[in-house]
Short mmCIF file of C-alpha atoms and ligand atoms in Angstrom, two decimals:
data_model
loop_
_atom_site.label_atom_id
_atom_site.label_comp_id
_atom_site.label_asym_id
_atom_site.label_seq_id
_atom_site.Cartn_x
_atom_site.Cartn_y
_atom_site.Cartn_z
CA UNK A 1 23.71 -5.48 29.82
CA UNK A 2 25.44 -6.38 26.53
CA UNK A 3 22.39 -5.91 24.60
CA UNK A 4 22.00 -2.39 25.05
CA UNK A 5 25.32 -1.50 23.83
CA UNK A 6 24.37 -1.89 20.37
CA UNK A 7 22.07 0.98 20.40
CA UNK A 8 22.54 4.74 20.72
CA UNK A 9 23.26 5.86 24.42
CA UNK A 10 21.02 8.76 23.50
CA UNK A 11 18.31 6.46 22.24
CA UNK A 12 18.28 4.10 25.29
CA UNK A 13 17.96 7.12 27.75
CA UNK A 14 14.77 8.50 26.08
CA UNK A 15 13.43 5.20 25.86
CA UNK A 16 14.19 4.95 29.74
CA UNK A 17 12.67 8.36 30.59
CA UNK A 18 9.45 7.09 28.19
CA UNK A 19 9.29 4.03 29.95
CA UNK A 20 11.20 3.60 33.40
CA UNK A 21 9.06 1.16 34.66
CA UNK A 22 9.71 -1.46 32.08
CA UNK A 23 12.60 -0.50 29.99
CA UNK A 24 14.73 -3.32 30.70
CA UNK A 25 11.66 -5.59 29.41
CA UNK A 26 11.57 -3.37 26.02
CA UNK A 27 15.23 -3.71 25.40
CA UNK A 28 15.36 -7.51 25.74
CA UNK A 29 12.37 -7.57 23.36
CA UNK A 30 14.07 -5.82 20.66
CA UNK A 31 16.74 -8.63 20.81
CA UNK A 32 14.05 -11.00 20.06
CA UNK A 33 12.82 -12.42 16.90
CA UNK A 34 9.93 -10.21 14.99
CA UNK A 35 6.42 -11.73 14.71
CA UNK A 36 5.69 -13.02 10.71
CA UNK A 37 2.50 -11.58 9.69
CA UNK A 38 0.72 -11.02 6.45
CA UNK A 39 -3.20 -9.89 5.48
CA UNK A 40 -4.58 -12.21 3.37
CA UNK A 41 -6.48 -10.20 0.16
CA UNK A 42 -10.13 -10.64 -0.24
CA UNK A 43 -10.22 -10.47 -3.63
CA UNK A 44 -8.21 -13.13 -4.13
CA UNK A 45 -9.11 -16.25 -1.72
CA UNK A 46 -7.41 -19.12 -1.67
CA UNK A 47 -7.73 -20.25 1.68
CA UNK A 48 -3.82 -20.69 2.82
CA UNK A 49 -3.14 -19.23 6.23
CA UNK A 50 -7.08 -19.66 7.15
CA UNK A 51 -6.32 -21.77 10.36
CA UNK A 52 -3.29 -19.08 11.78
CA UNK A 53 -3.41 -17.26 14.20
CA UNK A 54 -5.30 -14.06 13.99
CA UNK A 55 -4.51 -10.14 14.46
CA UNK A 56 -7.42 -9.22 16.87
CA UNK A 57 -7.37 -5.47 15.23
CA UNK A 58 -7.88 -7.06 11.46
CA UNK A 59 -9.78 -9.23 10.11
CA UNK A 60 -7.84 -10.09 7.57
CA UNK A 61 -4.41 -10.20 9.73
CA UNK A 62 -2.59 -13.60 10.64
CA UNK A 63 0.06 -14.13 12.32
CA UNK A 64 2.39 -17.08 11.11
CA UNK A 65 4.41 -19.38 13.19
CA UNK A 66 7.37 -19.67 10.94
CA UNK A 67 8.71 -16.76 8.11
CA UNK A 68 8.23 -18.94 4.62
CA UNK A 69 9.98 -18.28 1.84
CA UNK A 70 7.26 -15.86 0.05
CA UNK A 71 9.42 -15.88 -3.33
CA UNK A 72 8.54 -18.99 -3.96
CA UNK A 73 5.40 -18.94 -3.46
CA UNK A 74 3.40 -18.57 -6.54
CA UNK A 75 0.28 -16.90 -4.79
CA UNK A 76 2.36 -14.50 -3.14
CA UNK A 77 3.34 -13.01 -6.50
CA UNK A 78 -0.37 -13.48 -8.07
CA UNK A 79 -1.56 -10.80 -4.93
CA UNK A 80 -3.11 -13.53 -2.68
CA UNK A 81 -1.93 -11.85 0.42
CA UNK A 82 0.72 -8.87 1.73
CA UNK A 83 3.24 -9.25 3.60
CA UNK A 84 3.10 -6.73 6.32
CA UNK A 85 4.01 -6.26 10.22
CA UNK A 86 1.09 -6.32 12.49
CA UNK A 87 0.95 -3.13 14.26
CA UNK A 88 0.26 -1.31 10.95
CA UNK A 89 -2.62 -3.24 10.48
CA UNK A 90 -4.19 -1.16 13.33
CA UNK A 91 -5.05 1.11 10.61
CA UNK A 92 -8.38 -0.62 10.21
CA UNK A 93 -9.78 0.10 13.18
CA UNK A 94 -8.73 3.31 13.00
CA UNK A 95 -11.15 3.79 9.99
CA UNK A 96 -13.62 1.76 11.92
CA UNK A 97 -14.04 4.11 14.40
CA UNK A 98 -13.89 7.13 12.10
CA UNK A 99 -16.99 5.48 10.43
CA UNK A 100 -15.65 5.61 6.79
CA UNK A 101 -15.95 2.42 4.66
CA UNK A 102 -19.38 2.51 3.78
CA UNK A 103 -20.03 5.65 2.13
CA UNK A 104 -17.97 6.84 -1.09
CA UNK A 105 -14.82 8.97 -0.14
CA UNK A 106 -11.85 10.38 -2.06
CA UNK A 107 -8.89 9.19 -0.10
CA UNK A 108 -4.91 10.31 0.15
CA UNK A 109 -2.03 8.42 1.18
CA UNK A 110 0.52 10.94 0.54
CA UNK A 111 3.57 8.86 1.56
CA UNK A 112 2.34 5.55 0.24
CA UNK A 113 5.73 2.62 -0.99
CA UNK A 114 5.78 0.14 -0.34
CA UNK A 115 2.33 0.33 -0.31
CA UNK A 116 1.19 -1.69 2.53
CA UNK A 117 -1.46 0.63 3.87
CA UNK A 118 -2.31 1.52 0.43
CA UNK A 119 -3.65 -2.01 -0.04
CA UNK A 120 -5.16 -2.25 3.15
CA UNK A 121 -7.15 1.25 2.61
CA UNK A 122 -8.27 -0.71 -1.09
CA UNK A 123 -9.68 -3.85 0.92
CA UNK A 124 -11.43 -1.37 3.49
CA UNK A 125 -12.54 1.51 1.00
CA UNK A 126 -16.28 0.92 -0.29
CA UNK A 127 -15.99 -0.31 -4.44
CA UNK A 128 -17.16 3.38 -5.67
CA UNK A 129 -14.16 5.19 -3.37
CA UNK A 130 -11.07 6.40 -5.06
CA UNK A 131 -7.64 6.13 -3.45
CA UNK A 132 -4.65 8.35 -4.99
CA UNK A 133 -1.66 6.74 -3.88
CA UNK A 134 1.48 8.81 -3.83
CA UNK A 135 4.86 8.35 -3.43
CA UNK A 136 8.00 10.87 -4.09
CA UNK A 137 10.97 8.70 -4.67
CA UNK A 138 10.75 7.14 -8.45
CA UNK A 139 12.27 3.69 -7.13
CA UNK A 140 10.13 3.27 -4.03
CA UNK A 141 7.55 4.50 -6.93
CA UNK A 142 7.95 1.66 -8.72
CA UNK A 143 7.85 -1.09 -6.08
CA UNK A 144 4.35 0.85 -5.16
CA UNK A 145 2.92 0.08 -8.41
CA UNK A 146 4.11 -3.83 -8.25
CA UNK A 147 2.20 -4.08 -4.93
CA UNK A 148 -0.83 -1.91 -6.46
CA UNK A 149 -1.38 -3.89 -9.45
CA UNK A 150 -0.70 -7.48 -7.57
CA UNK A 151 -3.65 -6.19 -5.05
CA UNK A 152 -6.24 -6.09 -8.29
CA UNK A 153 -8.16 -3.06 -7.36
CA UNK A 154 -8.97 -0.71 -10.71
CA UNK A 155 -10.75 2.21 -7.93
CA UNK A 156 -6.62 3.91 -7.81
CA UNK A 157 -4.68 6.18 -9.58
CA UNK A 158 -0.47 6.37 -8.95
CA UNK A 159 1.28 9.38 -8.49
CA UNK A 160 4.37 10.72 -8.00
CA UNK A 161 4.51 14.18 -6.73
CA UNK A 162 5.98 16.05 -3.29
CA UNK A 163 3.52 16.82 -1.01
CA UNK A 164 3.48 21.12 -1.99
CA UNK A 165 2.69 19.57 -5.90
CA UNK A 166 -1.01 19.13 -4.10
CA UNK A 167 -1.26 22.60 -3.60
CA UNK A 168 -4.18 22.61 -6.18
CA UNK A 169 -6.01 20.37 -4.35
CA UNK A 170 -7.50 22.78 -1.95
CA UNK A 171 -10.54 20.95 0.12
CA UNK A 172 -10.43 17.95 -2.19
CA UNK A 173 -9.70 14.80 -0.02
CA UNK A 174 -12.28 13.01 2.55
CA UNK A 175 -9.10 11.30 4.04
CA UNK A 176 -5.41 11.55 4.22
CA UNK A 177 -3.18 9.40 5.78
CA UNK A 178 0.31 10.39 6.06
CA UNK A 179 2.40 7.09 6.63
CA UNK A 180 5.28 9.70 7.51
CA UNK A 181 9.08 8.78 7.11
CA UNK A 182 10.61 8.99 10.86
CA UNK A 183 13.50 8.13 12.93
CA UNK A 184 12.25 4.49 12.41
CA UNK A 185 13.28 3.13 15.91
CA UNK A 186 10.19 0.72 15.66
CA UNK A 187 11.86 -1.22 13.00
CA UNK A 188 14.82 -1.61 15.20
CA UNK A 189 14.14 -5.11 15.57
CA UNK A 190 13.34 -6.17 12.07
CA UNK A 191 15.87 -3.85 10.62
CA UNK A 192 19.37 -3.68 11.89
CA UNK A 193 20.48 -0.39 9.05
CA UNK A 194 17.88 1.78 11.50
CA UNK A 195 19.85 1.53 14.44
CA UNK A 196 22.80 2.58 12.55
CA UNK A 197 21.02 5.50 10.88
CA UNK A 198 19.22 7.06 14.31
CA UNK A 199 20.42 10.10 15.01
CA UNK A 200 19.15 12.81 17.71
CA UNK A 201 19.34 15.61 14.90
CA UNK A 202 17.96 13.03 12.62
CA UNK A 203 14.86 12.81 15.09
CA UNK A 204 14.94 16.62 15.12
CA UNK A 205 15.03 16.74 11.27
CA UNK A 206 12.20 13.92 10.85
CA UNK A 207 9.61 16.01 13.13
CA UNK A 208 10.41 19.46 10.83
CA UNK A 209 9.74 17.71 7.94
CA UNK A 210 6.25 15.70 9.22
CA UNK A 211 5.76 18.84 10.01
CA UNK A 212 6.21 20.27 6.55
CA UNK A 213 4.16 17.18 5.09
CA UNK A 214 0.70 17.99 7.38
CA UNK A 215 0.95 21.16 6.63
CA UNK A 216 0.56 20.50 2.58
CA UNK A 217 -1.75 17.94 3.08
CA UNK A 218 -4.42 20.16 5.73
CA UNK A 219 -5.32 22.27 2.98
CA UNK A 220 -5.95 19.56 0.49
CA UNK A 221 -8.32 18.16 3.27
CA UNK A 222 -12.47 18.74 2.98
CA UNK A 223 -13.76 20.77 6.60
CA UNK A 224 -14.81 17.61 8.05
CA UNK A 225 -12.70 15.15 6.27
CA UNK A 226 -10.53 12.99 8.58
CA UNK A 227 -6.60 13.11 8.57
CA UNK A 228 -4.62 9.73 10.01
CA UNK A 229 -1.31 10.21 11.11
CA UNK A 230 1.11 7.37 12.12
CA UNK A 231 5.12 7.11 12.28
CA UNK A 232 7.03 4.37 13.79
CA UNK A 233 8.91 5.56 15.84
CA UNK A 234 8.16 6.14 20.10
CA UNK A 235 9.24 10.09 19.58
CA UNK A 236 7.07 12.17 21.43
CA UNK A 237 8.26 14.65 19.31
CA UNK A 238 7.44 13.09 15.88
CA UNK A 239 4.39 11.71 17.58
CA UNK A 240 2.13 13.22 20.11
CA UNK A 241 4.15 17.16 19.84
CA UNK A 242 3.21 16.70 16.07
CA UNK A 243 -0.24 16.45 16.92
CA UNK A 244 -0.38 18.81 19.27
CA UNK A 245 0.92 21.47 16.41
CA UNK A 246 -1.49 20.49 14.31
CA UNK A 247 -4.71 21.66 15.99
CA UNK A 248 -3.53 25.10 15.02
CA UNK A 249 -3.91 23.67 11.32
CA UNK A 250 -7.89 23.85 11.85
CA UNK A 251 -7.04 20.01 12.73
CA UNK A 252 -8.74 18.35 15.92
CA UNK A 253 -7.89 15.23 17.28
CA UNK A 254 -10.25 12.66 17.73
CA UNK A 255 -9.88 9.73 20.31
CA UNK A 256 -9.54 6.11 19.34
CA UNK A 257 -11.04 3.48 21.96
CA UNK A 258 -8.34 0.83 22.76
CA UNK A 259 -10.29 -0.67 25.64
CA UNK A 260 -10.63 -3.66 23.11
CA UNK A 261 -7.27 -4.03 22.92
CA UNK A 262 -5.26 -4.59 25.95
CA UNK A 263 -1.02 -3.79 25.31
CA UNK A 264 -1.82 -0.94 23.27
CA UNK A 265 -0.90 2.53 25.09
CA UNK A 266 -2.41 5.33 24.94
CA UNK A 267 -0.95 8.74 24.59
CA UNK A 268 -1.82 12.07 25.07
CA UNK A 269 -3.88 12.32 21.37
CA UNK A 270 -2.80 8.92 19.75
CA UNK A 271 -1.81 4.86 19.85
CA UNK A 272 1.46 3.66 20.89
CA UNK A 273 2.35 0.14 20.28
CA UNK A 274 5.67 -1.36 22.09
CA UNK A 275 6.58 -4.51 20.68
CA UNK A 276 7.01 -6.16 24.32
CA UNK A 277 3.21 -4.95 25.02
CA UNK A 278 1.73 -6.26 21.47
CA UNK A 279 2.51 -8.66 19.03
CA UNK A 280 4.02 -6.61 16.26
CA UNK A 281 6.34 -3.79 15.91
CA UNK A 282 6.87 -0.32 17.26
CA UNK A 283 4.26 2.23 15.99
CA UNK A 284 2.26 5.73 16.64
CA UNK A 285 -1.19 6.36 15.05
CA UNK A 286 -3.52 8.75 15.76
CA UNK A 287 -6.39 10.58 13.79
CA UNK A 288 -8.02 13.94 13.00
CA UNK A 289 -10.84 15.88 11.88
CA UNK A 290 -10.39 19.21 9.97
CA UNK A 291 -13.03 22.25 11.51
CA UNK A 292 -14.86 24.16 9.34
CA UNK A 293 -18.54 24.00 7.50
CA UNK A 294 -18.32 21.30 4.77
CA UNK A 295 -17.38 22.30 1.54
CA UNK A 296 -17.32 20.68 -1.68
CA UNK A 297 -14.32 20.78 -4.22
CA UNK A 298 -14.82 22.97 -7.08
CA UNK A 299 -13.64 21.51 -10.52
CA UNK A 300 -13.82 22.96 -14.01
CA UNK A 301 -16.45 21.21 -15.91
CA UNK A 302 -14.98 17.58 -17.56
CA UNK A 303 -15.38 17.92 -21.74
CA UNK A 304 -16.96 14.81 -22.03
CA UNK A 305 -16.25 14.87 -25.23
CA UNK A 306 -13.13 13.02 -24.34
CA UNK A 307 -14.64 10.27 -22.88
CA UNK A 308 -14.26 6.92 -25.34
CA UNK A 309 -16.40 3.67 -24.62
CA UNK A 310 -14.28 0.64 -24.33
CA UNK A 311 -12.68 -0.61 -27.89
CA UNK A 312 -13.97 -4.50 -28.67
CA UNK A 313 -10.22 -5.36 -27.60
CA UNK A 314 -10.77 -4.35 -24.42
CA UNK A 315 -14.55 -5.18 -24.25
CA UNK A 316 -13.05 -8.74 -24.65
CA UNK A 317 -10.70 -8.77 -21.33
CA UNK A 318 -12.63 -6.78 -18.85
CA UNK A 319 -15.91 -7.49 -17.23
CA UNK A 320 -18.72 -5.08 -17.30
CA UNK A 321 -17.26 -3.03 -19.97
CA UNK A 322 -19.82 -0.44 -20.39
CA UNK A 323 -18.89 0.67 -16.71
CA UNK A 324 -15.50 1.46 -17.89
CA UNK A 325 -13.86 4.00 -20.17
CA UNK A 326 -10.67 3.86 -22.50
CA UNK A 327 -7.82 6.62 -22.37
CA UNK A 328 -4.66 6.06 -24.34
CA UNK A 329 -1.21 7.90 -23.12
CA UNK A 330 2.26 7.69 -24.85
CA UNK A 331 0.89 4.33 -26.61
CA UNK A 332 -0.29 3.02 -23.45
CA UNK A 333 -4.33 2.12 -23.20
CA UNK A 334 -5.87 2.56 -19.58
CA UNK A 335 -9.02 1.46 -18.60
CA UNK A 336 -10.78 3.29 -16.43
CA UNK A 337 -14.02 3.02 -14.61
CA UNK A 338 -16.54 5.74 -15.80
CA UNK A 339 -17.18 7.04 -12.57
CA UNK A 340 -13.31 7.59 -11.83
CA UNK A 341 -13.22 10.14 -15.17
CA UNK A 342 -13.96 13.33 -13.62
CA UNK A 343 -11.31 12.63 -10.75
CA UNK A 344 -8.81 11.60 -13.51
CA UNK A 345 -9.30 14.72 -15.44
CA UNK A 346 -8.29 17.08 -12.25
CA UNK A 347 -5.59 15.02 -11.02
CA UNK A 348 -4.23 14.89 -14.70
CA UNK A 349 -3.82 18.67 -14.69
CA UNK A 350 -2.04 19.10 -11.66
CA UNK A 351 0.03 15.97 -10.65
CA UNK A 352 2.16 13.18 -12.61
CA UNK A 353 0.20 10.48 -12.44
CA UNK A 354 1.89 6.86 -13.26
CA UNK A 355 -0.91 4.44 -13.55
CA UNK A 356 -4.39 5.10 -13.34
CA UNK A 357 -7.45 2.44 -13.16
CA UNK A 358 -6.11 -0.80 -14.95
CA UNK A 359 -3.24 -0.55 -17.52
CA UNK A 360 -5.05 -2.89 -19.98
CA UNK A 361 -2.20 -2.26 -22.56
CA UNK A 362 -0.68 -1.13 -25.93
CA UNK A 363 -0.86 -1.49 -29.66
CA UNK A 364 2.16 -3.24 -31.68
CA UNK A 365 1.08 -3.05 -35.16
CA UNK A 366 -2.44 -4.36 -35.61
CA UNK A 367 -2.14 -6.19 -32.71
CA UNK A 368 -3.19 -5.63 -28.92
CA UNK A 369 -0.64 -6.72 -26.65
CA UNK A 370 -2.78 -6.84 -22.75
CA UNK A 371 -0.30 -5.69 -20.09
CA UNK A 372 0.56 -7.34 -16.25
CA UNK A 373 -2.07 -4.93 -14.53
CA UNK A 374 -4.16 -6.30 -16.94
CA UNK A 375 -3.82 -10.24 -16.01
CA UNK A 376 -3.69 -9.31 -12.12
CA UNK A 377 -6.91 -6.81 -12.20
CA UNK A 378 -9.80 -8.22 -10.42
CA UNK A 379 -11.99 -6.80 -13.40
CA UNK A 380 -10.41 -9.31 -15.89
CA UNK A 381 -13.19 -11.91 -17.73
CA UNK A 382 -13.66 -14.98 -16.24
CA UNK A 383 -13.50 -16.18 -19.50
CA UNK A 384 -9.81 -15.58 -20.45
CA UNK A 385 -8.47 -18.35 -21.88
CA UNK A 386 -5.95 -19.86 -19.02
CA UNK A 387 -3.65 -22.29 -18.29
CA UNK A 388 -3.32 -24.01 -14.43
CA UNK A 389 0.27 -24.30 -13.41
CA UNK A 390 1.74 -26.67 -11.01
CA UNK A 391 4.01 -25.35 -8.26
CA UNK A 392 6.83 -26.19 -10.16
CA UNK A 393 6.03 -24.85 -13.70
CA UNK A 394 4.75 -21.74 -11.86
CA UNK A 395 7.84 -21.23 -10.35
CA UNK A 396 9.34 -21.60 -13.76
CA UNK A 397 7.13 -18.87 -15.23
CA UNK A 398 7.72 -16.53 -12.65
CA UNK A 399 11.50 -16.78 -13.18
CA UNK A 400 10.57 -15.88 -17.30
CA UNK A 401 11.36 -19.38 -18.09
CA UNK A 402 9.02 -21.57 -20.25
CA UNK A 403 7.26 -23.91 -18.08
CA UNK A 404 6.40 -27.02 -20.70
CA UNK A 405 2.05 -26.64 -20.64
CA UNK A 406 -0.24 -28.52 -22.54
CA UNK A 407 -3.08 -27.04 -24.08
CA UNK A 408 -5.30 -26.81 -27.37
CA UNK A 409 -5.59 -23.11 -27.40
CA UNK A 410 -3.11 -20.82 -29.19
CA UNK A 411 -2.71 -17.10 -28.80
CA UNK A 412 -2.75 -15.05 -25.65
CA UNK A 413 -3.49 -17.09 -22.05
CA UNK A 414 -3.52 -16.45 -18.55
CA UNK A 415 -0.92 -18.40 -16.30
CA UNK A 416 -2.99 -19.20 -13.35
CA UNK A 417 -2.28 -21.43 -10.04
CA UNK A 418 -4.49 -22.49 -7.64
CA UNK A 419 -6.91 -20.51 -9.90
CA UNK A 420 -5.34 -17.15 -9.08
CA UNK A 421 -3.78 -15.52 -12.26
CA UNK A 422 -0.32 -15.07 -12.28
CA UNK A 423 0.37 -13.21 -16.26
CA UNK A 424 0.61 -13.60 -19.66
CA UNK A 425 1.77 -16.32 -21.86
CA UNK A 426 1.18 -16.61 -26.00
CA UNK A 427 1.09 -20.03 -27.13
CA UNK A 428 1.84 -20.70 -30.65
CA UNK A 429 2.28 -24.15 -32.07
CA UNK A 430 5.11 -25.80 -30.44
CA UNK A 431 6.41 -22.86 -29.08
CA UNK A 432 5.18 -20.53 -26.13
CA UNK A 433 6.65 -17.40 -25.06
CA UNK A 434 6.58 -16.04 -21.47
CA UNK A 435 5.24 -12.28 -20.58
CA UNK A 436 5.85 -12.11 -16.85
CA UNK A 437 7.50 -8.94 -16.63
CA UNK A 438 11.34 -9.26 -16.70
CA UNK A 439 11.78 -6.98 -13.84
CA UNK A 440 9.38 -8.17 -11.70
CA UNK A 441 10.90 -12.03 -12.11
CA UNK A 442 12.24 -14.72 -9.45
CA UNK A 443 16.29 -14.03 -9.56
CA UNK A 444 17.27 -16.27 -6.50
CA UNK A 445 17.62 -19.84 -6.28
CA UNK A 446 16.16 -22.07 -4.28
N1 LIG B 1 2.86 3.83 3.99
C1 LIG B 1 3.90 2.93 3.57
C2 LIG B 1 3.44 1.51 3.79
O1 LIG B 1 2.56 1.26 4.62
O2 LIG B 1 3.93 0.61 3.09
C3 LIG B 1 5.22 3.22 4.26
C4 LIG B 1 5.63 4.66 4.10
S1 LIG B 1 7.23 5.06 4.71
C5 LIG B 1 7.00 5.07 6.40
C6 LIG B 1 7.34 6.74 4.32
C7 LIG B 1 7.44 7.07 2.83
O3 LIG B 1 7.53 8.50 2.68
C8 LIG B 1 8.66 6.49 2.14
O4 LIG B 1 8.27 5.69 1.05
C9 LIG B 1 9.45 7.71 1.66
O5 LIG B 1 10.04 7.53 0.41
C10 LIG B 1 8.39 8.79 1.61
N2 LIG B 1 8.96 10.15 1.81
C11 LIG B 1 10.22 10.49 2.15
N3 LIG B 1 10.35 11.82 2.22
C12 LIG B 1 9.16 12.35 1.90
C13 LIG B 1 8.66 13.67 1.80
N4 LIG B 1 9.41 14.72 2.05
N5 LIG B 1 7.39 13.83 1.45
C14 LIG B 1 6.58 12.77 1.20
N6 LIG B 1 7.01 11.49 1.30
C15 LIG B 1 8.27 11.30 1.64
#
């Protein structure tokens, strides 16, 4: 058949030895269009997408029957919801079953942009839980802190460090999840560039450095504390033989019940999802629990010294201020919550962190100029001053235009639509000047 030919002869015959019975079934499917879906953000409701179809593994997951065009969508740039294939979503029962979500944890995702399991670990994470997000590359960096600060959360601190940079971490982490880069055949379908990058030795070379990624992350993870592995890719190899090393980490695996979910396949110690079995893409998952009597992390003391209640700047943006504390870097003022400080103060010392709690902002002369986190941060004041936006002058703000508002209040005010904030404008007589960040703008045309 034609539609084989575009793939690697030494891809299709392991996919035939992993799957004789139905391979012809799996190859037509990756012809076939991918399934839209996107989980909808708590914080943020709005009600759009309520009536879609849902993800039975999320509760937050919809399917939609037609791909819309999310740039131009105001609420998909104020955070509303994330874009995000469906099988990944199976992260969330995952923690289910693990029992986390109710009880405060310190939490890893090592290999984190663009950040869609980030945000998902946010929305499942109880409010006093801290996530460190990390990722290596600077660009893919970046695009993780756009999808960090649209999700609102202030419990998560950026970083930007290889996995052996956590060596100082030793026994520090109630969870890891290593999202781990891999021969990407599940994308096949959504992304035609990973066909043309699979490789057997790149297979090979993936595995080695998973491989290399665990073993960093076991020792940063508590006796007891639970690592989640996923790839996805079908590669036994980069899958279920990865596991299978790992137990001589100290790590055991732990099975996950898919009886609930019919299509889903089970493997030797994990989850396999083939996109003609389940509605979403390919992708592995499987989970872990480090031996060992419990242990706590040992940190030097926090001088508390250090620790500065927020200024009456910030007291007048963020809600509950006496919950939160103030830190200023390079010229850049963070606000953090209190209980986050003595987290902050190891991680400082041993990784480079990029954003931590909210960025509230900076100083230019005597004045305090709030920043984008700031606007999108669930812990904002309800009492802002704001401005609601039609679809059309919100699309005009969002490309760093001046949308032509009405209002009686001059100086700094939140662009919102549909009540959801989307950033900063200052209004000064006649004259209003946009503060959507320039990078982060609309560029295409409708
Ligand atoms: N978890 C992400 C999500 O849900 O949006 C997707 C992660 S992607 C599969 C894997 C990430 O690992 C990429 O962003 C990549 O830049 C990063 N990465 C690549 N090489 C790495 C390495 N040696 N150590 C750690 N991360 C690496």
């Amino acid at each position: 058949m034609t539609i084989n030919n575009q793939y690697p002869e030494a891809f299709t015959e392991r996919i035939k030895a992993l799957l004789p019975d139905d391979y012809d079934v799996f190859m037509q499917t990756l012809d076939g269009v991918s399934p839209t879906s996107i989980r909808i953000n708590e914080l943020k409701p709005t009600g759009k997408f309520a009536t879609e179809e849902s993800i039975t593994w999320c509760a937050t997951g919809k399917y939609l029957n037609e791909r819309p065009s999310f740039t131009f969508d105001p609420l998909f740039h104020a955070g509303a919801y994330y874009v995000q294939e469906a099988s990944s979503m199976f992260l969330e029962e995952v923690w289910k079953q693990l029992g986390l979500g109710t009880q405060p944890v310190k939490v890893l995702d090592l290999c984190a942009a663009p950040g869609g399991k980030s945000t998902h670990l946010l929305s499942l994470m109880s409010k006093d839980s801290l996530l460190v997000t990390n990722e290596v590359i600077p660009n893919r960096n970046k695009t993780l802190q756009q999808n960090i600060i649209k999700w609102g959360y202030a419990n998560c601190i950026i970083t930007q460090n290889k996995p052996e940079d956590f060596a100082g971490l030793q026994n520090y982490f109630d969870v890891i999840l290593i999202d781990a880069p891999c021969s990407g055949e599940g994308l096949f379908r959504k992304d035609r560039d990973a066909i043309e990058e699979w490789s057997e030795k790149n297979v090979e070379m993936c595995s080695l450095r998973q491989k290399d990624i665990v073993k960093h992350a076991a020792a940063c993870l508590k006796p007891g504390g639970h690592l989640i592995y996923s790839t996805c890719t079908y590669e036994p190899v980069e899958n279920d033989e990865n596991i299978a090393w790992m137990q001589q980490l100290g790590l055991h695996s732990i099975a996950i019940d898919i009886s609930a979910y019919p299509g889903i396949t089970k493997t030797i110690y994990g989850c396999q999802f083939y996109p003609h079995r389940i509605k979403g893409e390919g992708f592995y998952i499987a989970a872990l629990k480090k031996e060992g009597p419990s242990t706590n992390y040992t940190a030097p003391p926090v001088n508390h010294k250090k620790v500065q209640a927020l200024s009456p700047a910030l007291q007048s943006y963020i809600q509950h201020p006496e919950t939160f504390v103030e830190l200023t870097k390079n010229d850049f003022i963070f606000a953090m919550p209190l209980w986050m400080m003595n987290d902050f103060a190891i991680l400082e010392k041993r990784l480079y962190i990029r954003n931590a709690g909210i960025l509230a902002g900076s100083i230019k002369g005597k004045d305090f100029l709030p920043a984008h986190d700031l606007a999108l941060n669930n812990n904002i004041r309800k009492d802002v001053p704001s401005v609601e936006l039609n679809e059309e002058e919100a699309i005009t703000y969002l490309r760093c235009e001046t949308p032509k508002v009405k209002s009686e209040h001059l100086g700094w005010c939140l662009a919102t639509y549909q009540g959801l904030n989307l950033g900063w404008m200052k209004l000064m007589p006649g004259r209003l000047n946009n503060y959507f960040p320039k990078d982060w703008r609309i560029l295409k045309r409708a």
